[in-house]
Coordinates of C-alpha atoms in Angstrom, one line a residue:
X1 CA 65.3 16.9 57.9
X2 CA 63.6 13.5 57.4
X3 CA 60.2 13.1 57.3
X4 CA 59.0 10.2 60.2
X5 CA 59.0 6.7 58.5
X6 CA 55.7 6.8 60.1
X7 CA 54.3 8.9 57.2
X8 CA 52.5 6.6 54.5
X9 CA 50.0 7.4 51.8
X10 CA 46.4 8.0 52.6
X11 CA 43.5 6.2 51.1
X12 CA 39.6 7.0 50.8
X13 CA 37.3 5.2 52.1
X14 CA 34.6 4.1 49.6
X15 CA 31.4 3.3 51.1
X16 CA 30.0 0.2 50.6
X17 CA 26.3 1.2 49.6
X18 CA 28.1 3.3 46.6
X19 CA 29.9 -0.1 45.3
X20 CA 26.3 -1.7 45.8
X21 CA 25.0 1.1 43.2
X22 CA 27.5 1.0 41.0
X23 CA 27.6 -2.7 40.6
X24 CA 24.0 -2.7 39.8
X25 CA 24.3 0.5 37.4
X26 CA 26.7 -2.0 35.3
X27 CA 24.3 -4.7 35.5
X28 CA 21.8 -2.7 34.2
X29 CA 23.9 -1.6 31.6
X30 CA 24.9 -5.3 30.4
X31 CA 21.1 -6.3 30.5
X32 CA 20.3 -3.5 27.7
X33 CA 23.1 -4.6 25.5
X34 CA 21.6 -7.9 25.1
X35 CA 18.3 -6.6 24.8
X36 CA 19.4 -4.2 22.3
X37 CA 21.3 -6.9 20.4
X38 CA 18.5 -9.7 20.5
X39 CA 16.0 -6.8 19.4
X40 CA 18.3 -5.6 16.8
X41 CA 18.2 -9.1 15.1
X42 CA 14.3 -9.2 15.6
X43 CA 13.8 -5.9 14.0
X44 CA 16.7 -6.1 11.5
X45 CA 14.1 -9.8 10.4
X46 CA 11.0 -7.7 10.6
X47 CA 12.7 -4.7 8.2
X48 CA 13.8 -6.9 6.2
X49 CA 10.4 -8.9 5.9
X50 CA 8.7 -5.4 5.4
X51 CA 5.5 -6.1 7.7
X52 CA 5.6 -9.5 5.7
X53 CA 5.4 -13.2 7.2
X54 CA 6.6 -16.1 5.4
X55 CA 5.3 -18.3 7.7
X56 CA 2.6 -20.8 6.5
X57 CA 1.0 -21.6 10.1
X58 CA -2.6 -22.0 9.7
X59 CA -5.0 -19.8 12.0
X60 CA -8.6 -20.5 13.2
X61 CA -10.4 -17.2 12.9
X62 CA -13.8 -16.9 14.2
X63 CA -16.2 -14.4 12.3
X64 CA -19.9 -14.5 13.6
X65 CA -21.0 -18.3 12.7
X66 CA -18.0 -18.7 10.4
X67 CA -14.2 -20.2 11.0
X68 CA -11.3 -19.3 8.6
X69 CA -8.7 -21.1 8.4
X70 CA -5.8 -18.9 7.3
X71 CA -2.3 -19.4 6.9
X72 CA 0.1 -16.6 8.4
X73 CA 1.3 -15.7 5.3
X74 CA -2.0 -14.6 3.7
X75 CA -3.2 -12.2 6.6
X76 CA -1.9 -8.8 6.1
X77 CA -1.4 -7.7 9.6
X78 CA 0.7 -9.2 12.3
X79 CA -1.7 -8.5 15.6
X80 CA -4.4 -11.0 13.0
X81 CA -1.7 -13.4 13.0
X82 CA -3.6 -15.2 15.8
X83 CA -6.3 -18.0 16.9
X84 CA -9.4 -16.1 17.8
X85 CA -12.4 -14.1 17.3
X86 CA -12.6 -11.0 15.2
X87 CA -14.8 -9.1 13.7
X88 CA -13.0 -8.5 10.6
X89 CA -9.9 -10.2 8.8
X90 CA -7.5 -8.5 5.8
X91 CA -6.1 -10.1 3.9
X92 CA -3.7 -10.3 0.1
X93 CA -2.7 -12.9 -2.2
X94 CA -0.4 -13.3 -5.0
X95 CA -3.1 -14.1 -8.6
X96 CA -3.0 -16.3 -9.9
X97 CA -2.0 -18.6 -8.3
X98 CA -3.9 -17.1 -5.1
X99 CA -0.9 -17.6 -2.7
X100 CA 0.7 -15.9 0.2
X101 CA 3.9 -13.7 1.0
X102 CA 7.1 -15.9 0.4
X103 CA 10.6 -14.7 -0.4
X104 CA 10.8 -16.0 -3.9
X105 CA 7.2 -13.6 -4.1
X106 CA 8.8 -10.7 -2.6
X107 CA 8.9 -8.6 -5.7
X108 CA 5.2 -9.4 -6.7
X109 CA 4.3 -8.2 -3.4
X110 CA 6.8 -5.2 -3.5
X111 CA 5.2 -4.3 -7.0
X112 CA 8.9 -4.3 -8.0
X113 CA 8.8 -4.5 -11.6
X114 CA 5.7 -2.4 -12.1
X115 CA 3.5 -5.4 -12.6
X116 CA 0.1 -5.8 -10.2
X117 CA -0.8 -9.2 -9.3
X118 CA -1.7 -8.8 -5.5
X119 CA -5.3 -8.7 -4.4
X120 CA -6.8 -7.4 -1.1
X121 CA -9.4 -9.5 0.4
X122 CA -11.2 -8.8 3.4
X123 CA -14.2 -11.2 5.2
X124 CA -16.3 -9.1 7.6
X125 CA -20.1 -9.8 9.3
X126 CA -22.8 -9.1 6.5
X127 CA -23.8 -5.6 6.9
X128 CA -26.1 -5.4 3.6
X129 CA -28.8 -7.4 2.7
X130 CA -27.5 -7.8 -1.0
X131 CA -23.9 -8.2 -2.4
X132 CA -23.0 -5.4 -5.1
X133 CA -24.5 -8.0 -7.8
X134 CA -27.8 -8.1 -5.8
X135 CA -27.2 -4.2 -5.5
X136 CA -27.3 -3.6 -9.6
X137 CA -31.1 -3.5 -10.3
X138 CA -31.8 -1.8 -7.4
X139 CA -29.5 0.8 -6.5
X140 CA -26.5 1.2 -9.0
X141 CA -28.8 1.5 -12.2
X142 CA -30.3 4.2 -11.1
X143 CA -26.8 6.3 -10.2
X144 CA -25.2 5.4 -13.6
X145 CA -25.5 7.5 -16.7
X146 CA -26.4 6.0 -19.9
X147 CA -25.3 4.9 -22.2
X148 CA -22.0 2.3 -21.1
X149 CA -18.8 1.9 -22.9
X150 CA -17.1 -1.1 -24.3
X151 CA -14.8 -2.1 -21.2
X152 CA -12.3 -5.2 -21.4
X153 CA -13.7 -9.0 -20.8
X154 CA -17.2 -8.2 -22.5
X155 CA -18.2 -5.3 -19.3
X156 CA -20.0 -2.1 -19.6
X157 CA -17.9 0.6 -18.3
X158 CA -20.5 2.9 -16.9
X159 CA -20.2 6.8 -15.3
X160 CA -21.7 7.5 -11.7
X161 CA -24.4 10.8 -12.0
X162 CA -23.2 13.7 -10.6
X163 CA -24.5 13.5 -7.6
X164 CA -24.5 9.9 -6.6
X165 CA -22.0 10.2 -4.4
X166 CA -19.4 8.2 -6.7
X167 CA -17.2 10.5 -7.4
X168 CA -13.7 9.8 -9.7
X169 CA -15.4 6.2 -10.3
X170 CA -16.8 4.0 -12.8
X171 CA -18.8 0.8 -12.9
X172 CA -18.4 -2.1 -14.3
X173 CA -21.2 -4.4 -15.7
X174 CA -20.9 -8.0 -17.2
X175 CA -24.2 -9.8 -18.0
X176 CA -24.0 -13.6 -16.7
X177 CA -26.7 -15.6 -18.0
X178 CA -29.3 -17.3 -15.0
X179 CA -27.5 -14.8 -12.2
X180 CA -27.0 -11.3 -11.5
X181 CA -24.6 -9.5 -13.2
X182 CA -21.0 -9.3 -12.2
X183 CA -20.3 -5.9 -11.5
X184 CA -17.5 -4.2 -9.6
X185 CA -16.5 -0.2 -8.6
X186 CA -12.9 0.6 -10.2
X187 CA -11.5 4.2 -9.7
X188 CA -11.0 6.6 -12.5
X189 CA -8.3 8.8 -13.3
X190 CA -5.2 9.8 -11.8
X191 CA -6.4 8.3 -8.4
X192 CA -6.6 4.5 -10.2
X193 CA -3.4 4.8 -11.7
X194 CA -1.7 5.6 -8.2
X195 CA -3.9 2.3 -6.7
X196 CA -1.9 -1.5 -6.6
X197 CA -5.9 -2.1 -6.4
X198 CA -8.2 0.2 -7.9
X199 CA -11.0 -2.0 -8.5
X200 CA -13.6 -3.6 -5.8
X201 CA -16.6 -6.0 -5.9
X202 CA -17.8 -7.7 -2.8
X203 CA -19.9 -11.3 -2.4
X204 CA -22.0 -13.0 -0.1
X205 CA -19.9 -16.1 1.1
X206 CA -20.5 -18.9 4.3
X207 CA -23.3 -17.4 7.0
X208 CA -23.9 -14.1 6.9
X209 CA -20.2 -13.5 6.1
X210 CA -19.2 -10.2 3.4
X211 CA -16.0 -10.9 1.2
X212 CA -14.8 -7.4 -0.5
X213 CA -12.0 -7.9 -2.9
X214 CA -10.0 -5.0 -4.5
X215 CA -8.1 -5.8 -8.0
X216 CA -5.7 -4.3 -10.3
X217 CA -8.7 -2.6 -13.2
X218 CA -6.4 -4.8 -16.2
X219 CA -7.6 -8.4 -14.2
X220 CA -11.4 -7.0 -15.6
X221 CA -10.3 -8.9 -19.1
X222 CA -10.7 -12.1 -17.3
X223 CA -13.3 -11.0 -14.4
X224 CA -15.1 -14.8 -14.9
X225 CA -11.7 -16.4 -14.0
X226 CA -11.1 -13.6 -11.3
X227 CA -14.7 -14.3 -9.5
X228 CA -14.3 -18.0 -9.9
X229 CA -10.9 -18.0 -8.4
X230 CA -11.6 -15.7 -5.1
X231 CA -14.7 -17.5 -4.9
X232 CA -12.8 -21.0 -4.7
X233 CA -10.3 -19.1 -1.8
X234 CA -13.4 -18.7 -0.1
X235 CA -14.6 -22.6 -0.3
X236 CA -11.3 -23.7 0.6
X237 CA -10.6 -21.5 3.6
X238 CA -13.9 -21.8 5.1
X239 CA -14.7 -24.1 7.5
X240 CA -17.7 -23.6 8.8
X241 CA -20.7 -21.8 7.5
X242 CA -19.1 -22.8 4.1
X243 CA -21.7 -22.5 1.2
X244 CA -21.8 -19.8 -1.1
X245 CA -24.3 -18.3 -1.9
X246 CA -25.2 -17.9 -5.5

């Protein structure tokens, strides 16, 4: 027997609050693929860049009575890539020719073919009364042991006592006639030959501002070149507060 040509397929109902959520779920959906592709280019740049920034936009920085002005490509980390006050700025250059990050530097910067040339600068409020020339007669002569060694660019090399706190480091002393001596900290051993930077000196610079430098321990053969050179950074990016002091 036939079934009645009444009979006909039967549908559900879908209610409309569902389609409501489900159109949104798909919205959702297509919002984080954008994101995810416009952030994938932005991080793919900033992988690629290594923490680096090529760009060469200049930034007032405010420290105490001083203003820097810095290019972006100088300052070492991206959150100081700003106008503003801080109470400290890092920074790294390319000697030199005491530049910043730019592709055609990328393998300096990298240390890709085993050769330093990068120092690390960093300008901070004056917390000492003297600069580690100014701290020679003082303090450091009395830590060192005696006698020096021959060290390159006419310095004493000179080991810390035993208990002067300086351990795994030497100092080393360059008589300038009229001034204080040039001196500078470098790490010994095993520890400086794992360092891009094993050496440090830091100077009195603008008002009451402290500039600490760290250098590769071969740029000691030409430390009056070196000084002169991080000193005339500091002239030229200084603003305010600009004098050095001697």
């Amino acid at each position: 027997m036939n079934k009645p040509a009444t009979d006909a397929p039967e549908f559900t109902v879908v209610d409309s609050a569902v389609m409501v959520k489900v159109f949104y779920a798909f919205a959702v959906v297509a919002l984080l693929s954008v994101a995810i592709s416009v952030a994938g280019k932005w991080l793919g740049r900033s992988i690629a860049m290594g923490g680096y920034s090529d760009d060469t936009k200049v930034y007032e920085v405010v420290i105490g009575n001083n203003v820097l002005a810095m290019p972006a490509n100088v300052i070492r980390f991206d959150k100081a890539r700003r106008d503003g006050v801080t109470d400290r700025l890092d920074l790294y250059l390319r000697y030199p020719k005491m530049d910043g990050y730019s592709v055609p530097a990328r393998d300096d910067f990298n240390n890709a073919r085993g050769k330093r040339t990068v120092l690390f600068l960093t300008f901070e409020e004056q917390a000492m009364s003297r600069d580690m020339s100014g701290r020679y007669a003082p303090i450091y002569s009395s830590l060192i042991v005696q006698p020096g060694k021959p060290g390159p660019g006419s310095t004493t090399l000179y080991d810390f006592a035993e208990k002067s706190g300086y351990l795994n480091e030497t100092l080393a002393v360059a008589e300038r006639p009229g001034q204080a001596p040039f001196v500078a900290r470098c790490l010994a051993g095993a520890s400086a030959e794992q360092s891009l930077a094993p050496c440090e000196r830091d100077v009195l610079v603008g008002e009451r501002l402290s500039l600490t430098y760290r250098f590769p321990k071969e740029f000691l053969a030409d430390w009056p070149a070196l000084d002169a050179a991080v000193l005339g950074f500091a002239a030229r990016t200084l603003k305010t507060g600009a004098t050095l002091k001697k």
